PDB file of N, CA and C in Angstrom:
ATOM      1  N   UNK H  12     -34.313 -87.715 -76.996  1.00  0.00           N
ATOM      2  CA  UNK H  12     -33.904 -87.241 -78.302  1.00  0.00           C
ATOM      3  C   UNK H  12     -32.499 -87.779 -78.601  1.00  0.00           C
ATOM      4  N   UNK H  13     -32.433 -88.326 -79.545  1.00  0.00           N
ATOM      5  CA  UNK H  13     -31.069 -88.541 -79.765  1.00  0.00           C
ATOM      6  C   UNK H  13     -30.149 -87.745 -80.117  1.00  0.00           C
ATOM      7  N   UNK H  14     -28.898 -87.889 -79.283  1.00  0.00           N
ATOM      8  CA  UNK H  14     -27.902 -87.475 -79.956  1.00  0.00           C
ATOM      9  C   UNK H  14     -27.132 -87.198 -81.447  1.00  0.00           C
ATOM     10  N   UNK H  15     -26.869 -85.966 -81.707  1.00  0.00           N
ATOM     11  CA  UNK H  15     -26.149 -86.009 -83.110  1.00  0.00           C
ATOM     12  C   UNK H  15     -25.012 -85.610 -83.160  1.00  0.00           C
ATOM     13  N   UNK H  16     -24.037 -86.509 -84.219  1.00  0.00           N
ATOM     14  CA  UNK H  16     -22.797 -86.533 -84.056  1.00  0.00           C
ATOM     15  C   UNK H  16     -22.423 -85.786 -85.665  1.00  0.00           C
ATOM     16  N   UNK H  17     -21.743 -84.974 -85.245  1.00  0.00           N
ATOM     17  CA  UNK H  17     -20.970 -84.447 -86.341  1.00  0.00           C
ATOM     18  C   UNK H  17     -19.453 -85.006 -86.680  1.00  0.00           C
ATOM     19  N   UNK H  18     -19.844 -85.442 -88.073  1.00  0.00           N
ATOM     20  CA  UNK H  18     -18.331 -86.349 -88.430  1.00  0.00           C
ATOM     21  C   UNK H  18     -17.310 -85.512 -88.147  1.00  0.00           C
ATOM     22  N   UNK H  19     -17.205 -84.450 -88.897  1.00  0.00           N
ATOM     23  CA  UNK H  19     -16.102 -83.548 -88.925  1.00  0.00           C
ATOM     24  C   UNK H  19     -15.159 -83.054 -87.372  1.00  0.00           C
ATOM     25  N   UNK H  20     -16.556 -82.527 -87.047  1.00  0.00           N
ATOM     26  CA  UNK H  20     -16.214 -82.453 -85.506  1.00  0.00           C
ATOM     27  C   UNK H  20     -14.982 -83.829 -84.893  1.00  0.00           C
ATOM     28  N   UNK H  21     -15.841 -85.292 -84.713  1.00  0.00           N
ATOM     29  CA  UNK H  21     -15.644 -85.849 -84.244  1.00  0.00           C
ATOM     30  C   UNK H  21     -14.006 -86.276 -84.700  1.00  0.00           C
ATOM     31  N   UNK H  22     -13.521 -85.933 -86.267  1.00  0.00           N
ATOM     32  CA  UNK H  22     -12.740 -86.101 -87.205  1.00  0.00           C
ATOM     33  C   UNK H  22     -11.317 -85.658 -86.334  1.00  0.00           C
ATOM     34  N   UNK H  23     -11.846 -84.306 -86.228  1.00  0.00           N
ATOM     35  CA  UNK H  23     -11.252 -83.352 -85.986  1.00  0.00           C
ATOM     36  C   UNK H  23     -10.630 -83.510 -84.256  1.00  0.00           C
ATOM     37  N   UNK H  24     -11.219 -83.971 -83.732  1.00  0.00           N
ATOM     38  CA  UNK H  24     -11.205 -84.442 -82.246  1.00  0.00           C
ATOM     39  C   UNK H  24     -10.413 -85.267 -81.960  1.00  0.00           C
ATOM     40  N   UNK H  25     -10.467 -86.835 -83.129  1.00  0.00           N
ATOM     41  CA  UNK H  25      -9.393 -87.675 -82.628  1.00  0.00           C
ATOM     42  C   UNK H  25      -8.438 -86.888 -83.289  1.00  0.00           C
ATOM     43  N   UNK H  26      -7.789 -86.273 -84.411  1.00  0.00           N
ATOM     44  CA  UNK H  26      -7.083 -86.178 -84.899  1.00  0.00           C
ATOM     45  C   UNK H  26      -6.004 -85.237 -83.816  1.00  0.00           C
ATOM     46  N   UNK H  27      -6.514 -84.211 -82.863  1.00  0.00           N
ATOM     47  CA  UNK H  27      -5.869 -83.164 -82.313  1.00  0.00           C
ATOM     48  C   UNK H  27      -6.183 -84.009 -80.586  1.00  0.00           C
ATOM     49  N   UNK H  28      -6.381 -85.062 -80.674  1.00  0.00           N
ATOM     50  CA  UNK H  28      -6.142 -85.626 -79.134  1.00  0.00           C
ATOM     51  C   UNK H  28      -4.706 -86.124 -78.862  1.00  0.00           C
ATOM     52  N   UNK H  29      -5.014 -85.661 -77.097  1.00  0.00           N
ATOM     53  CA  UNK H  29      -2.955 -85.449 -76.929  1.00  0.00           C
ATOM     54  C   UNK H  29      -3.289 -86.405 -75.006  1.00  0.00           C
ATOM     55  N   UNK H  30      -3.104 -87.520 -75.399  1.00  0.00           N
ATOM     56  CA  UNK H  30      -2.385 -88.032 -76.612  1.00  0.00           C
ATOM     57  C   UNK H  30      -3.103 -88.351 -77.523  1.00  0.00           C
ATOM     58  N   UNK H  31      -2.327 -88.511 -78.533  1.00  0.00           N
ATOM     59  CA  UNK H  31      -2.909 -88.986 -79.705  1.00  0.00           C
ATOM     60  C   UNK H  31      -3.162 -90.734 -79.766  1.00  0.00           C
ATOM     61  N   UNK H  32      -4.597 -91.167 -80.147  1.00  0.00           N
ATOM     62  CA  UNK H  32      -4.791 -92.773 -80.093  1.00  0.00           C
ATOM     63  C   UNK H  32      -4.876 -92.580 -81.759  1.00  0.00           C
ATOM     64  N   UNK H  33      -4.362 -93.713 -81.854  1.00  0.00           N
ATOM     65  CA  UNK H  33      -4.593 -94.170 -83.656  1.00  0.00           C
ATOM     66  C   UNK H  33      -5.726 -94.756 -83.974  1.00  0.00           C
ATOM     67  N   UNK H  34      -6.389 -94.443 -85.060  1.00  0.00           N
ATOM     68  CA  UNK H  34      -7.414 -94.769 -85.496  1.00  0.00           C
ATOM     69  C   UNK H  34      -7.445 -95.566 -86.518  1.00  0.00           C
ATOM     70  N   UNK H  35      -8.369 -96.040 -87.367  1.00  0.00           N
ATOM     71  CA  UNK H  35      -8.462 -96.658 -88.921  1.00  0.00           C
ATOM     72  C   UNK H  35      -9.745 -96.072 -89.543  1.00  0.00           C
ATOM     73  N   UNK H  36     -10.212 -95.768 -90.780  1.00  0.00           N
ATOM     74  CA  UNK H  36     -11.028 -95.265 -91.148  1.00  0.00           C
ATOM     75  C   UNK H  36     -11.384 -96.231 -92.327  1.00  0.00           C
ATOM     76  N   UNK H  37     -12.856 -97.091 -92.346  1.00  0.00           N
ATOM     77  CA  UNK H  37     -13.130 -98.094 -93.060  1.00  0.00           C
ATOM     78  C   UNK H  37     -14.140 -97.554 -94.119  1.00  0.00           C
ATOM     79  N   UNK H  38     -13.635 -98.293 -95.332  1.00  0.00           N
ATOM     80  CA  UNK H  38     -14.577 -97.631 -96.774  1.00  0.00           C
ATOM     81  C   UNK H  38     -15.635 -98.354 -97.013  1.00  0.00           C
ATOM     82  N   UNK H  39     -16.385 -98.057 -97.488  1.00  0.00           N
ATOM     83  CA  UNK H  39     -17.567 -98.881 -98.373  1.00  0.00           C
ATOM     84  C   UNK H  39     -16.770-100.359 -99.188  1.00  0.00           C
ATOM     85  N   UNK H  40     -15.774 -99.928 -99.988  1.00  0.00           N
ATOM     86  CA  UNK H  40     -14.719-100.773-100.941  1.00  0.00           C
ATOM     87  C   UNK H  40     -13.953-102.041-100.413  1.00  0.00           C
ATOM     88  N   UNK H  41     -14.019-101.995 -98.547  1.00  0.00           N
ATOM     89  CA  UNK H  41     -13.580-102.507 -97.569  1.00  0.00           C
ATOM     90  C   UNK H  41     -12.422-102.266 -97.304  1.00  0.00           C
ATOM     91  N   UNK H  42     -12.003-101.356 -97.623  1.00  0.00           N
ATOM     92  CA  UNK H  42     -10.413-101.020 -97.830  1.00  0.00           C
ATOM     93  C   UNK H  42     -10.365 -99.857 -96.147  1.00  0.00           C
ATOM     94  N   UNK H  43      -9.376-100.598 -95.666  1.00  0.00           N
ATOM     95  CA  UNK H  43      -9.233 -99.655 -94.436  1.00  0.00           C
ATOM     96  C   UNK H  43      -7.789 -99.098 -94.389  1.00  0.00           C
ATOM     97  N   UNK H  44      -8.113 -97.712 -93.603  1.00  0.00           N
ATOM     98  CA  UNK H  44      -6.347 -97.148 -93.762  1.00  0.00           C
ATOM     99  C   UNK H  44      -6.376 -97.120 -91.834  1.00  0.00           C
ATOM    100  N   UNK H  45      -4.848 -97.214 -91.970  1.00  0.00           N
ATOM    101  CA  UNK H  45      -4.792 -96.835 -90.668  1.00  0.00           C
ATOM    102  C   UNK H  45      -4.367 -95.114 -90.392  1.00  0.00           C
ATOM    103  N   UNK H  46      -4.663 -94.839 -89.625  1.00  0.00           N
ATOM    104  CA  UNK H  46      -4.035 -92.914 -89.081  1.00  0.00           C
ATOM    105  C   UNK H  46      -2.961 -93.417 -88.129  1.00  0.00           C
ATOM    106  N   UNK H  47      -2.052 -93.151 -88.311  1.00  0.00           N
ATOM    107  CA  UNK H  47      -1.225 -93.372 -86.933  1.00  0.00           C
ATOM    108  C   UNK H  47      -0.231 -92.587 -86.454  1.00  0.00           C
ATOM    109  N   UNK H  48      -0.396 -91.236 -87.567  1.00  0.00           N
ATOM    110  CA  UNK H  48       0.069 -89.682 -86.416  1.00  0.00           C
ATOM    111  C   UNK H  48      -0.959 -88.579 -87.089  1.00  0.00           C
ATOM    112  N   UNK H  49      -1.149 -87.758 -86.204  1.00  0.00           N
ATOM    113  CA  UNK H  49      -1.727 -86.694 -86.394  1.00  0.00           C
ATOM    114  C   UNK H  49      -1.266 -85.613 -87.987  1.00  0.00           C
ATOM    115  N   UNK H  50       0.391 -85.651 -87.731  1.00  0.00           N
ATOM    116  CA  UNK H  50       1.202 -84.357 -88.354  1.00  0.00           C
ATOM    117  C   UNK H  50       0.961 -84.945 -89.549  1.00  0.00           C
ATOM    118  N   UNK H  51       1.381 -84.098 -90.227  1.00  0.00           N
ATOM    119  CA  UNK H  51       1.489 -83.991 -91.858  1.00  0.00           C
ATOM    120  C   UNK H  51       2.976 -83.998 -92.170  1.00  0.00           C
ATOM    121  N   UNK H  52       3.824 -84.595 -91.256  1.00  0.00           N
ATOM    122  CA  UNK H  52       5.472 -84.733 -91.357  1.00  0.00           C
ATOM    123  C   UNK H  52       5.521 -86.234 -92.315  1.00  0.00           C
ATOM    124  N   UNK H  53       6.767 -86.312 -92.929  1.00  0.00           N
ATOM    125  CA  UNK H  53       6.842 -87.202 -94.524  1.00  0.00           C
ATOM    126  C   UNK H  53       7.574 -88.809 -93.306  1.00  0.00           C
ATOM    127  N   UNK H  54       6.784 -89.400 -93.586  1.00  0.00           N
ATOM    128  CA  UNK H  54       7.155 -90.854 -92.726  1.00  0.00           C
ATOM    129  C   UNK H  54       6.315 -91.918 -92.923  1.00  0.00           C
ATOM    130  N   UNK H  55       6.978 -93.118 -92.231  1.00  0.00           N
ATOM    131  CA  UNK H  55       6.118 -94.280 -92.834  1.00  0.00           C
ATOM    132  C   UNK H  55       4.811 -94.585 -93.086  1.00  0.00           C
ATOM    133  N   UNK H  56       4.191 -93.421 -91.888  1.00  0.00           N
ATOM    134  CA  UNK H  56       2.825 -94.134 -91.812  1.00  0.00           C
ATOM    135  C   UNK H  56       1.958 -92.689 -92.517  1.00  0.00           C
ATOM    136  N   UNK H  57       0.685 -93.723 -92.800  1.00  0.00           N
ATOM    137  CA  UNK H  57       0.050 -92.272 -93.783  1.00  0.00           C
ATOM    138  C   UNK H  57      -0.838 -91.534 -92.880  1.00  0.00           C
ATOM    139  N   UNK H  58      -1.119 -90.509 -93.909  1.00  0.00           N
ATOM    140  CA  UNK H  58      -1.331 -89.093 -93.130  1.00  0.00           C
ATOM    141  C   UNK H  58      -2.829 -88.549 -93.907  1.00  0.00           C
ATOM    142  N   UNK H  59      -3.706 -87.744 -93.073  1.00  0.00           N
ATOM    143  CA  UNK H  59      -4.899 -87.386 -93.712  1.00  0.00           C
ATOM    144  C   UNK H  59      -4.685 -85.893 -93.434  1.00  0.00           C
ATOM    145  N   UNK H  60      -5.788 -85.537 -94.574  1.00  0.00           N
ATOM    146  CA  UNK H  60      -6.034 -83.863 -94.327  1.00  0.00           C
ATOM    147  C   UNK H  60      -7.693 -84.251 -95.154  1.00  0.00           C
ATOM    148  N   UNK H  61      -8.524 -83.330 -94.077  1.00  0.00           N
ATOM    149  CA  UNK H  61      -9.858 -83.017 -94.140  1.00  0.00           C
ATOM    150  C   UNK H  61     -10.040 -81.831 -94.567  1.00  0.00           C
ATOM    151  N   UNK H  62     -11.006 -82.456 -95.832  1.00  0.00           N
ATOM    152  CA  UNK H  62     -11.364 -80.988 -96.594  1.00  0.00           C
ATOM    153  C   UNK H  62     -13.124 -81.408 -96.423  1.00  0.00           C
ATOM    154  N   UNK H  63     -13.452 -79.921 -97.311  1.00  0.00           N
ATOM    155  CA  UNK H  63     -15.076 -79.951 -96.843  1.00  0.00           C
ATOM    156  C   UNK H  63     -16.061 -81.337 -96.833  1.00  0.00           C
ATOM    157  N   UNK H  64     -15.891 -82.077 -97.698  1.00  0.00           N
ATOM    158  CA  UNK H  64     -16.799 -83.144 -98.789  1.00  0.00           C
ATOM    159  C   UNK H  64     -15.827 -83.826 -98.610  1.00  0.00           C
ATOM    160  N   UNK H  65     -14.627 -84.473 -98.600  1.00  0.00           N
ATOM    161  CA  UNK H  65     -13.689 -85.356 -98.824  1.00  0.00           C
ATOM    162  C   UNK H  65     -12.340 -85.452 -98.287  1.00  0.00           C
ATOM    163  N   UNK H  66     -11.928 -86.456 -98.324  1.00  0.00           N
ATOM    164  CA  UNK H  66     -10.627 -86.714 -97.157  1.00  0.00           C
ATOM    165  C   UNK H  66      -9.500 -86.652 -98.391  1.00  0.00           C
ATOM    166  N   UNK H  67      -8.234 -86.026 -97.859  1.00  0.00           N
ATOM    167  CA  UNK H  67      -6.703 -86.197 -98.607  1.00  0.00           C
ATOM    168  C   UNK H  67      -6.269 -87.129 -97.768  1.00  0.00           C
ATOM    169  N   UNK H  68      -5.742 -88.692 -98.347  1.00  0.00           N
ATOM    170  CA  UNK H  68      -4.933 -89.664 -97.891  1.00  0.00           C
ATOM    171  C   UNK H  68      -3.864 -89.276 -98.629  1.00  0.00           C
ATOM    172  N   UNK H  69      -2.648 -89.187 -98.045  1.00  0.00           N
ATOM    173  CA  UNK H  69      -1.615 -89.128 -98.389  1.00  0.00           C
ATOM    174  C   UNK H  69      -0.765 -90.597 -97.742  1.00  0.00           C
ATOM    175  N   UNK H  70       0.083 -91.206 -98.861  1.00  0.00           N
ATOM    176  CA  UNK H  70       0.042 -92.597 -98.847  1.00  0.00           C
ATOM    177  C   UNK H  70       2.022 -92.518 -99.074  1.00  0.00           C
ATOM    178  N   UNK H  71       2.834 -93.073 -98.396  1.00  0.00           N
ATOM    179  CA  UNK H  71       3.653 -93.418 -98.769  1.00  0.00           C
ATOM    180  C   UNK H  71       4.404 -94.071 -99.459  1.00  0.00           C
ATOM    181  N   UNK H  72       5.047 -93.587-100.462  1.00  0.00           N
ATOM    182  CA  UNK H  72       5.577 -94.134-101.624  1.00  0.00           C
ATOM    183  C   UNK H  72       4.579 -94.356-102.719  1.00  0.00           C
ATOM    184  N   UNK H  73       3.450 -94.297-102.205  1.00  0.00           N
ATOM    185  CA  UNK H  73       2.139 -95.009-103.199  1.00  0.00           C
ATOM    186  C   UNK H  73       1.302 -93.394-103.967  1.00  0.00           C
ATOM    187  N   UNK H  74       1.475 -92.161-102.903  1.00  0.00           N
ATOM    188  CA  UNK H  74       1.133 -91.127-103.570  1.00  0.00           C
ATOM    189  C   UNK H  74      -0.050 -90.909-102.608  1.00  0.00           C
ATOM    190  N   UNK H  75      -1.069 -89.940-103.777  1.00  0.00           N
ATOM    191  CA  UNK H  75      -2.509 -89.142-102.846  1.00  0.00           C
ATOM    192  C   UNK H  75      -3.562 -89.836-103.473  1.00  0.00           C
ATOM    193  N   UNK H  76      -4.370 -89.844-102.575  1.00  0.00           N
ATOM    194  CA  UNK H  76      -6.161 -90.449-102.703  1.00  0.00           C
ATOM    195  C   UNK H  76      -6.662 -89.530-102.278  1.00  0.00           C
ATOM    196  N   UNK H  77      -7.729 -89.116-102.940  1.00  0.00           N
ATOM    197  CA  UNK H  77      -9.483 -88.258-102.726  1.00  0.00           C
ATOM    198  C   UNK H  77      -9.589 -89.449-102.029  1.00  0.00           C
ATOM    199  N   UNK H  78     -10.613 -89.454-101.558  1.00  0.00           N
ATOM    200  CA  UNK H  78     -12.142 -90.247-100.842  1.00  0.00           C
ATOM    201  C   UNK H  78     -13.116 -89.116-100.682  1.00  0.00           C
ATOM    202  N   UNK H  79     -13.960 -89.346-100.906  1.00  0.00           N
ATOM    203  CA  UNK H  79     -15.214 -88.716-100.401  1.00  0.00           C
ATOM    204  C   UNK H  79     -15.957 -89.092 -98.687  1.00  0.00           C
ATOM    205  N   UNK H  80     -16.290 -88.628 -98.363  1.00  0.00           N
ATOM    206  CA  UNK H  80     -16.430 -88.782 -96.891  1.00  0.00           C
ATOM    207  C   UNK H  80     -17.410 -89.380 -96.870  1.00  0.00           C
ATOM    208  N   UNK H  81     -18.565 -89.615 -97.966  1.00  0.00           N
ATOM    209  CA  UNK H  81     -19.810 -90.348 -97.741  1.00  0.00           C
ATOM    210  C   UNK H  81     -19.272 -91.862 -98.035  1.00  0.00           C
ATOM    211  N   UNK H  82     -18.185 -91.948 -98.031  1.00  0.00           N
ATOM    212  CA  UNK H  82     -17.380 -93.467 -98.413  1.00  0.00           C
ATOM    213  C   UNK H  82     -16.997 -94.245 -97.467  1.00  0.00           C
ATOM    214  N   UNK H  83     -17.275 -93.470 -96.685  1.00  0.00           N
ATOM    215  CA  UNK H  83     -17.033 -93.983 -94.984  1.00  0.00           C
ATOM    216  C   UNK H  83     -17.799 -94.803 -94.220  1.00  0.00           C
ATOM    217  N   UNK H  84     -17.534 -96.129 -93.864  1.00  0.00           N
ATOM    218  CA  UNK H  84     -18.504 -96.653 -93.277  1.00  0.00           C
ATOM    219  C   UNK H  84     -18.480 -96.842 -91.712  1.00  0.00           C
ATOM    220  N   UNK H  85     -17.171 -96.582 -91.129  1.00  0.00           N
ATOM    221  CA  UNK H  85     -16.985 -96.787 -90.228  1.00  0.00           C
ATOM    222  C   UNK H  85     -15.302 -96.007 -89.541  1.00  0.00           C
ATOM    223  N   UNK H  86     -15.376 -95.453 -88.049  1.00  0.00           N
ATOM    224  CA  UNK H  86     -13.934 -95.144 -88.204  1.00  0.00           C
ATOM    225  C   UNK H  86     -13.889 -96.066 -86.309  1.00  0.00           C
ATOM    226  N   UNK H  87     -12.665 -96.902 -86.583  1.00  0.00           N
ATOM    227  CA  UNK H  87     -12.242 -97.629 -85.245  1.00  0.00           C
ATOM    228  C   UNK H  87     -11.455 -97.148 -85.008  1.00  0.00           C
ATOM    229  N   UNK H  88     -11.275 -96.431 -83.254  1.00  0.00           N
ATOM    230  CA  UNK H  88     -10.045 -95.893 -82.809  1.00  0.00           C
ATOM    231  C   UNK H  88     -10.062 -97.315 -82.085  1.00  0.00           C
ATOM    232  N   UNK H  89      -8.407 -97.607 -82.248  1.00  0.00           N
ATOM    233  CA  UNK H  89      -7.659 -98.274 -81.247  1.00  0.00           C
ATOM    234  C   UNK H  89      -7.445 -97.568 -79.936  1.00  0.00           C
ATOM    235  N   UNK H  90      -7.217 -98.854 -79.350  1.00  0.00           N
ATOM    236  CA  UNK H  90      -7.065 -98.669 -77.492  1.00  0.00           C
ATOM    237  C   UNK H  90      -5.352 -98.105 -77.652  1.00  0.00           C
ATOM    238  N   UNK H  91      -5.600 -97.017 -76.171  1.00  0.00           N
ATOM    239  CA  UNK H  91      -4.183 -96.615 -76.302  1.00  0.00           C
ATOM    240  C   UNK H  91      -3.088 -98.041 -75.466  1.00  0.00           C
ATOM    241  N   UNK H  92      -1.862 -97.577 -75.464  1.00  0.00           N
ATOM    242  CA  UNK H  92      -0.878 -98.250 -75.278  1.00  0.00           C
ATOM    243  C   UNK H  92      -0.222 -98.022 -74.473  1.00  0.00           C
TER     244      UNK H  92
END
């Protein structure tokens, strides 16, 4: 039987792993972001918050993006360092 993976879960997993590995999360649009801290602290690199149906990108200097989570085609965690 195959395995089933719950996005959210899995979302939720890299996001609170200690250590933390950085990820990228790739769109349908081909547009990829990188994650490259967990916190929601104001700094260079951008920051997500998971809501039910859709992701908050919060983008530096550039502002906030919706996405919808079915927009997702793919998420690559990088190797740690």
């Amino acid at each position: 039987m195959p395995e089933e993976l719950k996005f959210d879960a899995e979302l939720q997993k890299w996001m609170s792993a200690d250590p933390f590995v950085p990820f990228s999360l790739i769109f349908t649009s081909g547009d990829r972001y990188p994650i490259t801290d967990p916190g929601m602290a104001f700094h260079e690199s951008l920051q997500l918050a998971i809501g039910h149906t859709a992701l908050v990108l919060i983008m530096p200097r550039q502002g906030i993006q919706l996405v919808r989570k079915n927009q997702i085609t793919a998420v690559h965690v990088h190797e740690r360092v």
